[in-house]
mmCIF file of N, CA, C and O in Angstrom:
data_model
loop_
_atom_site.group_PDB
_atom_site.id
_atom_site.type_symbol
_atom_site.label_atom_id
_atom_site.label_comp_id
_atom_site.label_asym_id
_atom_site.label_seq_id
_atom_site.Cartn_x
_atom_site.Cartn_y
_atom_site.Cartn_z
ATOM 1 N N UNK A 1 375.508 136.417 72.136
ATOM 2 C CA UNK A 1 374.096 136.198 72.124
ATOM 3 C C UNK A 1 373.743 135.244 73.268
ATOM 4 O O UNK A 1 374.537 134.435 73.748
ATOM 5 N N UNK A 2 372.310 135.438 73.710
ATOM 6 C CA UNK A 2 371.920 134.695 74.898
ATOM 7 C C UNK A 2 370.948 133.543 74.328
ATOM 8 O O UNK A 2 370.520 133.438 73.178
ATOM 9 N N UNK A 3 370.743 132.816 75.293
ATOM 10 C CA UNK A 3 369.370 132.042 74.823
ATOM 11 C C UNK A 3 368.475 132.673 75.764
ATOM 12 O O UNK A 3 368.623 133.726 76.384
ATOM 13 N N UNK A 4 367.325 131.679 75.762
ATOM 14 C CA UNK A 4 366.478 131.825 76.783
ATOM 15 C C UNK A 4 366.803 131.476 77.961
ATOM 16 O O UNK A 4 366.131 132.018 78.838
ATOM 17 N N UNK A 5 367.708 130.663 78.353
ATOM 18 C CA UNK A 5 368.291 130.383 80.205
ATOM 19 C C UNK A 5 369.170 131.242 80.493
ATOM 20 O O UNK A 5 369.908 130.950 81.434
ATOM 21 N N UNK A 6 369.367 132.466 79.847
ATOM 22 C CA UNK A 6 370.417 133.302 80.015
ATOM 23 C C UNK A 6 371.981 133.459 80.065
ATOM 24 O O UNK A 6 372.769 134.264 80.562
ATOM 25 N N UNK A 7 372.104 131.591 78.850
ATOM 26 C CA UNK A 7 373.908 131.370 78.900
ATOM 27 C C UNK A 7 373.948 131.897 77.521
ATOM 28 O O UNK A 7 373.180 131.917 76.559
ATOM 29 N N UNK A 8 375.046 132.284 77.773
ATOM 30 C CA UNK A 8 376.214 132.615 76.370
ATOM 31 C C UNK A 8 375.940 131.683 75.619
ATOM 32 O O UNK A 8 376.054 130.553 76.092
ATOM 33 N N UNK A 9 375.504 131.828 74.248
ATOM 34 C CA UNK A 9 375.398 130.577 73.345
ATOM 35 C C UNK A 9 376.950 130.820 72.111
ATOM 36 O O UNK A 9 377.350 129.968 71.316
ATOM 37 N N UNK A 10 377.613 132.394 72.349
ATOM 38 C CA UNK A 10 378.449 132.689 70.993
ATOM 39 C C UNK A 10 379.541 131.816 71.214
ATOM 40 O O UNK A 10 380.030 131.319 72.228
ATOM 41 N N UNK A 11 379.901 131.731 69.515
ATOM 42 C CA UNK A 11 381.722 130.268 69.771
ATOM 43 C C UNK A 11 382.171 131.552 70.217
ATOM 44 O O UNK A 11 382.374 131.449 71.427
ATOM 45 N N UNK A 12 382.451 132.832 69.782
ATOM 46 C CA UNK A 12 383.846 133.831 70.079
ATOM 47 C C UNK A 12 383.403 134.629 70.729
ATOM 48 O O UNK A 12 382.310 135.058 70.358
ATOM 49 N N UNK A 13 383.909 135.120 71.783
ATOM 50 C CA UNK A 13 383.761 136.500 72.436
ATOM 51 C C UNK A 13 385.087 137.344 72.276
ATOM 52 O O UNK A 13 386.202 137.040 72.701
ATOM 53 N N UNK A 14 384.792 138.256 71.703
ATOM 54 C CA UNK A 14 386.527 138.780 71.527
ATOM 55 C C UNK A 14 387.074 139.629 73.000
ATOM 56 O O UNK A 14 386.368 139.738 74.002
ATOM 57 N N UNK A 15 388.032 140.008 72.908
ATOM 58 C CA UNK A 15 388.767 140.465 74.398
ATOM 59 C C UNK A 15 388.326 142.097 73.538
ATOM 60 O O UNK A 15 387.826 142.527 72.500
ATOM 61 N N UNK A 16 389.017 142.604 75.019
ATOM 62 C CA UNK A 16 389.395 144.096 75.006
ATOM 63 C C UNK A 16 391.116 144.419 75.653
ATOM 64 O O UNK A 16 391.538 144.057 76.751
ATOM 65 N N UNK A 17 391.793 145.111 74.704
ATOM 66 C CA UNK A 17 392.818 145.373 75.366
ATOM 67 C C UNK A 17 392.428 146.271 76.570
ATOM 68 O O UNK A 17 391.760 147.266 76.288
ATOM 69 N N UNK A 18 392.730 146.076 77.795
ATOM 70 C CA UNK A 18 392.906 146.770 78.865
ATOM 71 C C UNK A 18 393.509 148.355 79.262
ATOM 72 O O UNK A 18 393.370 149.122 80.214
ATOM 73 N N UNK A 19 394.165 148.366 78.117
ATOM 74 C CA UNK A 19 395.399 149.456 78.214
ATOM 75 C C UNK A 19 394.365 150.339 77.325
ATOM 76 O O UNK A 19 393.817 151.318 77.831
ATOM 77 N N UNK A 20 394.100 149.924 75.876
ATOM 78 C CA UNK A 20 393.578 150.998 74.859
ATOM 79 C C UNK A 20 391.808 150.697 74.581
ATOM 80 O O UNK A 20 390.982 151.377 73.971
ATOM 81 N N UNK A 21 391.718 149.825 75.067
ATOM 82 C CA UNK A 21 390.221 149.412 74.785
ATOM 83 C C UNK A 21 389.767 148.985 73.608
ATOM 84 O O UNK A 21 388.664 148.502 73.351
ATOM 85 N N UNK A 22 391.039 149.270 72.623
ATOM 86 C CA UNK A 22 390.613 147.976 71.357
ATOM 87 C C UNK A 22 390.111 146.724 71.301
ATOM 88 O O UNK A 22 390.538 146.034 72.227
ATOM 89 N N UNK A 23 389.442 146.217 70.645
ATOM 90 C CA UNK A 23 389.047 144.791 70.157
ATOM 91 C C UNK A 23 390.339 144.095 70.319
ATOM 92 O O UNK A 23 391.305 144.847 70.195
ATOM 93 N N UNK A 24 390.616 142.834 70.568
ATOM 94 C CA UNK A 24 391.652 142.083 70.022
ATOM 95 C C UNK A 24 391.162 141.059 69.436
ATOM 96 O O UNK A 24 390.613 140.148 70.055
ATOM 97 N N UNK A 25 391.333 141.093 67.913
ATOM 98 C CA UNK A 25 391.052 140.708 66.671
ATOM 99 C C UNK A 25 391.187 138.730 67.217
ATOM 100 O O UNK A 25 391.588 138.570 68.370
ATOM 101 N N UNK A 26 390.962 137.828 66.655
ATOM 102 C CA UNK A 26 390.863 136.226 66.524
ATOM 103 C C UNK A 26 392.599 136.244 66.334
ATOM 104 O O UNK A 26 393.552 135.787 66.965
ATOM 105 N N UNK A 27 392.384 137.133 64.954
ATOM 106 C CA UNK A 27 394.030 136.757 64.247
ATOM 107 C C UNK A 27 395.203 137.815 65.170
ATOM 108 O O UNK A 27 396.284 137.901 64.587
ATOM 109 N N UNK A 28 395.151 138.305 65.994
ATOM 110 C CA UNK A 28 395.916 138.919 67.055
ATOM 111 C C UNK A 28 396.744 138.070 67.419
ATOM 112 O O UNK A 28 396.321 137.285 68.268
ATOM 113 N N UNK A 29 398.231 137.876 66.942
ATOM 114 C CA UNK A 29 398.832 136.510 67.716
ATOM 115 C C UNK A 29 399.968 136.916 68.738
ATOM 116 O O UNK A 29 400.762 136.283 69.433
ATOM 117 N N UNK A 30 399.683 138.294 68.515
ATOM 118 C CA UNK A 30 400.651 139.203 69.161
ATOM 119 C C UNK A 30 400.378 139.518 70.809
ATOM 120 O O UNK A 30 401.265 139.925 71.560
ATOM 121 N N UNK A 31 398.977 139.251 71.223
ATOM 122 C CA UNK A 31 398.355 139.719 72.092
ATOM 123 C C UNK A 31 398.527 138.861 72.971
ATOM 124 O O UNK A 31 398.751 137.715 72.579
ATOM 125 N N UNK A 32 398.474 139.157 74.591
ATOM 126 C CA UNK A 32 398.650 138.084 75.736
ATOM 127 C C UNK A 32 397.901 138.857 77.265
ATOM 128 O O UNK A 32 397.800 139.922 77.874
ATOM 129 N N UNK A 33 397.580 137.674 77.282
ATOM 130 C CA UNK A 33 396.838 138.538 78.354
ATOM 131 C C UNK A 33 397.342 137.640 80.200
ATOM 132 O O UNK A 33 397.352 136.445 80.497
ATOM 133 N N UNK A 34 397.707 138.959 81.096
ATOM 134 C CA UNK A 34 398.429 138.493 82.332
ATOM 135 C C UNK A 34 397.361 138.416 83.198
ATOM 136 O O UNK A 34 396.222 138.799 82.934
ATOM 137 N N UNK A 35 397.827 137.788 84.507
ATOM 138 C CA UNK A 35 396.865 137.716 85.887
ATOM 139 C C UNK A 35 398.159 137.749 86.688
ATOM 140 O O UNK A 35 399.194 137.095 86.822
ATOM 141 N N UNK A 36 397.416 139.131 87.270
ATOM 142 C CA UNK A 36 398.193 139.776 88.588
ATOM 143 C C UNK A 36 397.772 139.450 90.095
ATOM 144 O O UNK A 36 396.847 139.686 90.871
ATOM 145 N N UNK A 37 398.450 139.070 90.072
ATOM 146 C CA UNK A 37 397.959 138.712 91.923
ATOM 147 C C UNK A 37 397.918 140.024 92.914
ATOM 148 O O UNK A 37 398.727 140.897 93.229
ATOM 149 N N UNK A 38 396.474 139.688 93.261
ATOM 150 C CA UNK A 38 396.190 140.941 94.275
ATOM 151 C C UNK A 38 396.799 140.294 95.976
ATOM 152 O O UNK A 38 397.226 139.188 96.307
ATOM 153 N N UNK A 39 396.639 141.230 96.544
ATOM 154 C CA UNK A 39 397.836 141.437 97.857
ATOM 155 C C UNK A 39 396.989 142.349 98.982
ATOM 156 O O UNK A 39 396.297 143.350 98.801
ATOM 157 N N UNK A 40 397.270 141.711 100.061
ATOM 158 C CA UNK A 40 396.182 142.551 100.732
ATOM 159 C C UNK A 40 397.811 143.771 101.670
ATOM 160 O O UNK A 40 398.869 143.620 102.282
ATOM 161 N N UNK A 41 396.996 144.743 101.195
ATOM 162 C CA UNK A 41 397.971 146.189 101.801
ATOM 163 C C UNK A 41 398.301 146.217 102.668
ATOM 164 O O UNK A 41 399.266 146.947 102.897
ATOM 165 N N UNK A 42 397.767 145.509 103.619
ATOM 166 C CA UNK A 42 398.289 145.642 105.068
ATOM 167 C C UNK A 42 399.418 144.555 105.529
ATOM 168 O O UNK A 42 400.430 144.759 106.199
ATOM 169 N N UNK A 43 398.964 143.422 105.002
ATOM 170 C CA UNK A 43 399.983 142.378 105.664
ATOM 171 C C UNK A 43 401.197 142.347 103.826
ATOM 172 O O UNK A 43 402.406 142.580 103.831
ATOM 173 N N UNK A 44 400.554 142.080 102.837
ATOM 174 C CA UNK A 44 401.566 141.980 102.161
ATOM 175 C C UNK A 44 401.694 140.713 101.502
ATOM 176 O O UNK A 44 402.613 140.281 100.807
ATOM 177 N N UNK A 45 400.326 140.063 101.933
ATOM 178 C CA UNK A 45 400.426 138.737 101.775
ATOM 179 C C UNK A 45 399.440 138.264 100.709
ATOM 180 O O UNK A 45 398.481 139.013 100.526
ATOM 181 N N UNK A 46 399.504 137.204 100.009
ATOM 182 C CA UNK A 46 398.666 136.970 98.476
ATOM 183 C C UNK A 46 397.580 136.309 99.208
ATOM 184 O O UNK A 46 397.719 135.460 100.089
ATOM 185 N N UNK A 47 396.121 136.952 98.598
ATOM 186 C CA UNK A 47 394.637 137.050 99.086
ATOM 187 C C UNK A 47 394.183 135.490 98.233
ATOM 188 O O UNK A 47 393.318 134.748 98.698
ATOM 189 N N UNK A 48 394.680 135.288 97.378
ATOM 190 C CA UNK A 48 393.457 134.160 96.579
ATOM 191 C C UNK A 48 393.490 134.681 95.572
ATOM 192 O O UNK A 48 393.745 133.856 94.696
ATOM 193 N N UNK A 49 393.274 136.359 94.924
ATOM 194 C CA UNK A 49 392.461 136.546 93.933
ATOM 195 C C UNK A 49 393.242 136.885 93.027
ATOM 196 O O UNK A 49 394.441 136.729 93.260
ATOM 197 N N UNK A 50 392.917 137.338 91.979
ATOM 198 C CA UNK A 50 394.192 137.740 90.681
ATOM 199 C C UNK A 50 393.112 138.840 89.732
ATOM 200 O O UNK A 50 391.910 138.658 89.540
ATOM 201 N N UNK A 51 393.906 139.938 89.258
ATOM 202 C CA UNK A 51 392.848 140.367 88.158
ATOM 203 C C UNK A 51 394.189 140.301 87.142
ATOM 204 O O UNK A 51 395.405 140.427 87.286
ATOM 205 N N UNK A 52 392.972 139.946 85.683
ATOM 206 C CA UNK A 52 393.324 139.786 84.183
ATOM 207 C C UNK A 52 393.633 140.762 83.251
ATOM 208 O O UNK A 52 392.662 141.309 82.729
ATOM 209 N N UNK A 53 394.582 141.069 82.958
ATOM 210 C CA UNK A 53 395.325 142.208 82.171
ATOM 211 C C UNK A 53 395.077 141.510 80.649
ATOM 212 O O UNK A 53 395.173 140.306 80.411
ATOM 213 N N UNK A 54 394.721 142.615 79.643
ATOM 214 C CA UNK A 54 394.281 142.079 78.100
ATOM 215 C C UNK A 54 395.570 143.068 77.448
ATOM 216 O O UNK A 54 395.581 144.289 77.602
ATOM 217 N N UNK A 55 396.571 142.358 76.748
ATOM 218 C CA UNK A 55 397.102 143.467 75.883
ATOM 219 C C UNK A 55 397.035 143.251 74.594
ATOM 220 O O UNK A 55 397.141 142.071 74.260
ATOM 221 N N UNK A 56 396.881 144.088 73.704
ATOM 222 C CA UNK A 56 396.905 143.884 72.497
ATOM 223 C C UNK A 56 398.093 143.962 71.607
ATOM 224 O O UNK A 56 398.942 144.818 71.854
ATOM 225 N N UNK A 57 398.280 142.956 70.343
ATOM 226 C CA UNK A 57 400.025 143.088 70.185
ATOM 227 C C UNK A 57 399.834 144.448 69.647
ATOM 228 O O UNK A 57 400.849 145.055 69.987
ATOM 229 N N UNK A 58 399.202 145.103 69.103
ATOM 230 C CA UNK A 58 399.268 146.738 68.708
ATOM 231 C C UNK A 58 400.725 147.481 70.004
ATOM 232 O O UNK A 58 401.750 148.161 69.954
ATOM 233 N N UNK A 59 400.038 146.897 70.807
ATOM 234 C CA UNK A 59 400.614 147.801 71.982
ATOM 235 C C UNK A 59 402.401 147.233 72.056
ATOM 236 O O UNK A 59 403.390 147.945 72.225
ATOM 237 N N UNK A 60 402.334 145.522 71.836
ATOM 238 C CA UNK A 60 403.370 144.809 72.293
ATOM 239 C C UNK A 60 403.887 145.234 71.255
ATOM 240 O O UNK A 60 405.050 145.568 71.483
ATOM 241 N N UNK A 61 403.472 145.449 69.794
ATOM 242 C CA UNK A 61 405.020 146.058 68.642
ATOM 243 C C UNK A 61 405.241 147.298 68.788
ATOM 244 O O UNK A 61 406.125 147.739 68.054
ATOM 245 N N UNK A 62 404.633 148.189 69.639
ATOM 246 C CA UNK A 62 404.876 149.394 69.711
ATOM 247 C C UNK A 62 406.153 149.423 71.130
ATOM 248 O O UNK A 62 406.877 150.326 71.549
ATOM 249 N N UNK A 63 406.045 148.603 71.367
ATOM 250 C CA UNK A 63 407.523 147.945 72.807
ATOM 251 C C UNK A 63 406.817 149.289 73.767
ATOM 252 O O UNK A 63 407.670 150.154 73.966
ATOM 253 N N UNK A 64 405.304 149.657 74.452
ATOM 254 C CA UNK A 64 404.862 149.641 75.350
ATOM 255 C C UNK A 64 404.282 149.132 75.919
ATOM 256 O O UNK A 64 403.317 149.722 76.405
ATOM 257 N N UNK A 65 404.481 147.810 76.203
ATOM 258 C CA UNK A 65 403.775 146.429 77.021
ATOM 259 C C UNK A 65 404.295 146.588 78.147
ATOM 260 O O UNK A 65 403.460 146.430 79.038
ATOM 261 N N UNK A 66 405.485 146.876 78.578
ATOM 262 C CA UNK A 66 406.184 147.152 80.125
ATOM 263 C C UNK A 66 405.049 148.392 80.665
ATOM 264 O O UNK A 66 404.318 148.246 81.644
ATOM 265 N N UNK A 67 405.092 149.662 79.761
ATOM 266 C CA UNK A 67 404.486 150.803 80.919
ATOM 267 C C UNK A 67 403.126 150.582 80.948
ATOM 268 O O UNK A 67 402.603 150.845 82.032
ATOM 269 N N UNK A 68 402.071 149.994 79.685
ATOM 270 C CA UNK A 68 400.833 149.884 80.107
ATOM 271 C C UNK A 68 400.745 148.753 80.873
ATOM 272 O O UNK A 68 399.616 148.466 81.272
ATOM 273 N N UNK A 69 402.168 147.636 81.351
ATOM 274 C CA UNK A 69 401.414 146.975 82.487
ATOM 275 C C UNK A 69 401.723 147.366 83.780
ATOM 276 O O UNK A 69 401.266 146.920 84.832
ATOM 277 N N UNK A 70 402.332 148.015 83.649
ATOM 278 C CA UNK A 70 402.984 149.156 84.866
ATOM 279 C C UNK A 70 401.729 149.979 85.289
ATOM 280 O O UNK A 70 401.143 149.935 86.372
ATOM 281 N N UNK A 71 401.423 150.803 84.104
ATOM 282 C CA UNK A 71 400.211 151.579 84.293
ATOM 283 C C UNK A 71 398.849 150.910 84.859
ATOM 284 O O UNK A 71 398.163 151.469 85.714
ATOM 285 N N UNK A 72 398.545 149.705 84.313
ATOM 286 C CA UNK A 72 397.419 149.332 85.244
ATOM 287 C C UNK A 72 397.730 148.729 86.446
ATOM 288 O O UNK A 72 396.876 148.668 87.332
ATOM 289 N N UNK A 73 398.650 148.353 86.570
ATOM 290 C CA UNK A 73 399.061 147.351 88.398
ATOM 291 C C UNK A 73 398.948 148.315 89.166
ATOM 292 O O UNK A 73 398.748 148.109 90.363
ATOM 293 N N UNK A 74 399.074 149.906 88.537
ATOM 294 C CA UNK A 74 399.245 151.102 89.913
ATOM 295 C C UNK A 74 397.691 151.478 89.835
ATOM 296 O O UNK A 74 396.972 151.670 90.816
ATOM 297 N N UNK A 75 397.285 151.551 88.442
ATOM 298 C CA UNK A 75 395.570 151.641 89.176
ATOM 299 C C UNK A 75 394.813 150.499 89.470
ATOM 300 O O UNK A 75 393.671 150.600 89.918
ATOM 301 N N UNK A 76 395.354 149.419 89.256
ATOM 302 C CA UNK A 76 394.451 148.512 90.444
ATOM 303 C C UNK A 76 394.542 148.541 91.539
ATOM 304 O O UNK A 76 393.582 148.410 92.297
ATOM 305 N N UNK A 77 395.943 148.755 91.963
ATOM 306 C CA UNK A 77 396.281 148.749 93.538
ATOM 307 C C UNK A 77 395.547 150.321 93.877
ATOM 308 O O UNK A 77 394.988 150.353 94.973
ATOM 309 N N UNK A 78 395.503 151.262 93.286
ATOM 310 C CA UNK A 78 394.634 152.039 94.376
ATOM 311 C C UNK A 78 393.263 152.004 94.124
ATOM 312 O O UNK A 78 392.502 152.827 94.634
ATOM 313 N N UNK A 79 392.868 151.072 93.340
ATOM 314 C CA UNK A 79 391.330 150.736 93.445
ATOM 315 C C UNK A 79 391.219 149.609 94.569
ATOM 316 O O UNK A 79 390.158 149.471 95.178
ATOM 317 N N UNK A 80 392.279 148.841 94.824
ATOM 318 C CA UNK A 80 392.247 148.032 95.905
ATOM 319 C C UNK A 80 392.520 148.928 97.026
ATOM 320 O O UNK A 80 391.925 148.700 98.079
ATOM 321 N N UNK A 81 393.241 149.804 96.967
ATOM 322 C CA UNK A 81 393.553 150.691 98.529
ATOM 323 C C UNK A 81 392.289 151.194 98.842
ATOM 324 O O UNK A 81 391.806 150.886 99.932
ATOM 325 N N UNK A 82 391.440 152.181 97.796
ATOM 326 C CA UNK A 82 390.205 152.776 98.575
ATOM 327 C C UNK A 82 389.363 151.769 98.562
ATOM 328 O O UNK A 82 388.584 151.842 99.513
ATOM 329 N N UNK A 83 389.133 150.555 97.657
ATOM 330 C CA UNK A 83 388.077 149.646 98.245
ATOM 331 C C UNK A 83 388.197 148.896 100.281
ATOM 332 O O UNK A 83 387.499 148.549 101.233
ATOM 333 N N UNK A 84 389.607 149.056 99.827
ATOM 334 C CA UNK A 84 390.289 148.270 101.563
ATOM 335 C C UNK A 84 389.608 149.439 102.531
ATOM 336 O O UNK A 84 388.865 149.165 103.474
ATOM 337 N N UNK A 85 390.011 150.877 102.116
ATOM 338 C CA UNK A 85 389.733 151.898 103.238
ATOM 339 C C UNK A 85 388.723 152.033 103.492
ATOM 340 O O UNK A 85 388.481 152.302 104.668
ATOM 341 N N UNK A 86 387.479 151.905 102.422
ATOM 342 C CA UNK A 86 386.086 152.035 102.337
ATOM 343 C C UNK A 86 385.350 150.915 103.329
ATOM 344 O O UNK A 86 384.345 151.065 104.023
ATOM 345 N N UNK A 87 386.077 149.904 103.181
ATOM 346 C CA UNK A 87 385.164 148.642 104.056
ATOM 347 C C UNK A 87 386.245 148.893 105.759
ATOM 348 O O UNK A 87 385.724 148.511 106.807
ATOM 349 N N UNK A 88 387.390 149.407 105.790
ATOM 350 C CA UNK A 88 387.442 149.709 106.879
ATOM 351 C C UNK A 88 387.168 150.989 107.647
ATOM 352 O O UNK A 88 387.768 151.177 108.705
ATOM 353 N N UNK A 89 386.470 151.709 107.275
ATOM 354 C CA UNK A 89 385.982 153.166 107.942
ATOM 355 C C UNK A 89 384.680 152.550 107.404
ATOM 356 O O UNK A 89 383.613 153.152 107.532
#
């Protein structure tokens, strides 16, 4: 909920797992969430920035926490490749 100056007034905002798009519940103690360091493609070298991976322990007792973080590092990096190609063409 907002106020009138347009800040967040709620105590909880809950996450979203990244991988499945579930809620991750308060009582989720299973859940962890990573920051991946982005890399610029050309040189190879760490930019500053990081994006935030949400997993939910749903995912971590199911022992696929390795491929859905596998799975998103390869689609960030080619959301970083065509954003890179886009601002250079």
């Amino acid at each position: 909920m907002q106020n009138e100056h347009g800040e967040n007034v709620d105590l909880y905002i809950p996450r979203k797992c990244s991988y499945t798009s579930r809620l991750i519940g308060a009582k989720d103690h299973g859940s962890i969430q990573i920051n991946i360091a982005n890399i610029d493609p050309v040189t190879g070298s760490y930019k500053g920035e990081s994006t935030a991976f949400a997993l939910s322990g749903y995912i971590r007792n199911k022992s696929e926490g390795d491929m859905a973080l596998s799975y998103l590092a390869e689609q960030n990096d080619a959301k970083i490749a065509a954003a890179a190609a886009t601002m250079e063409g």
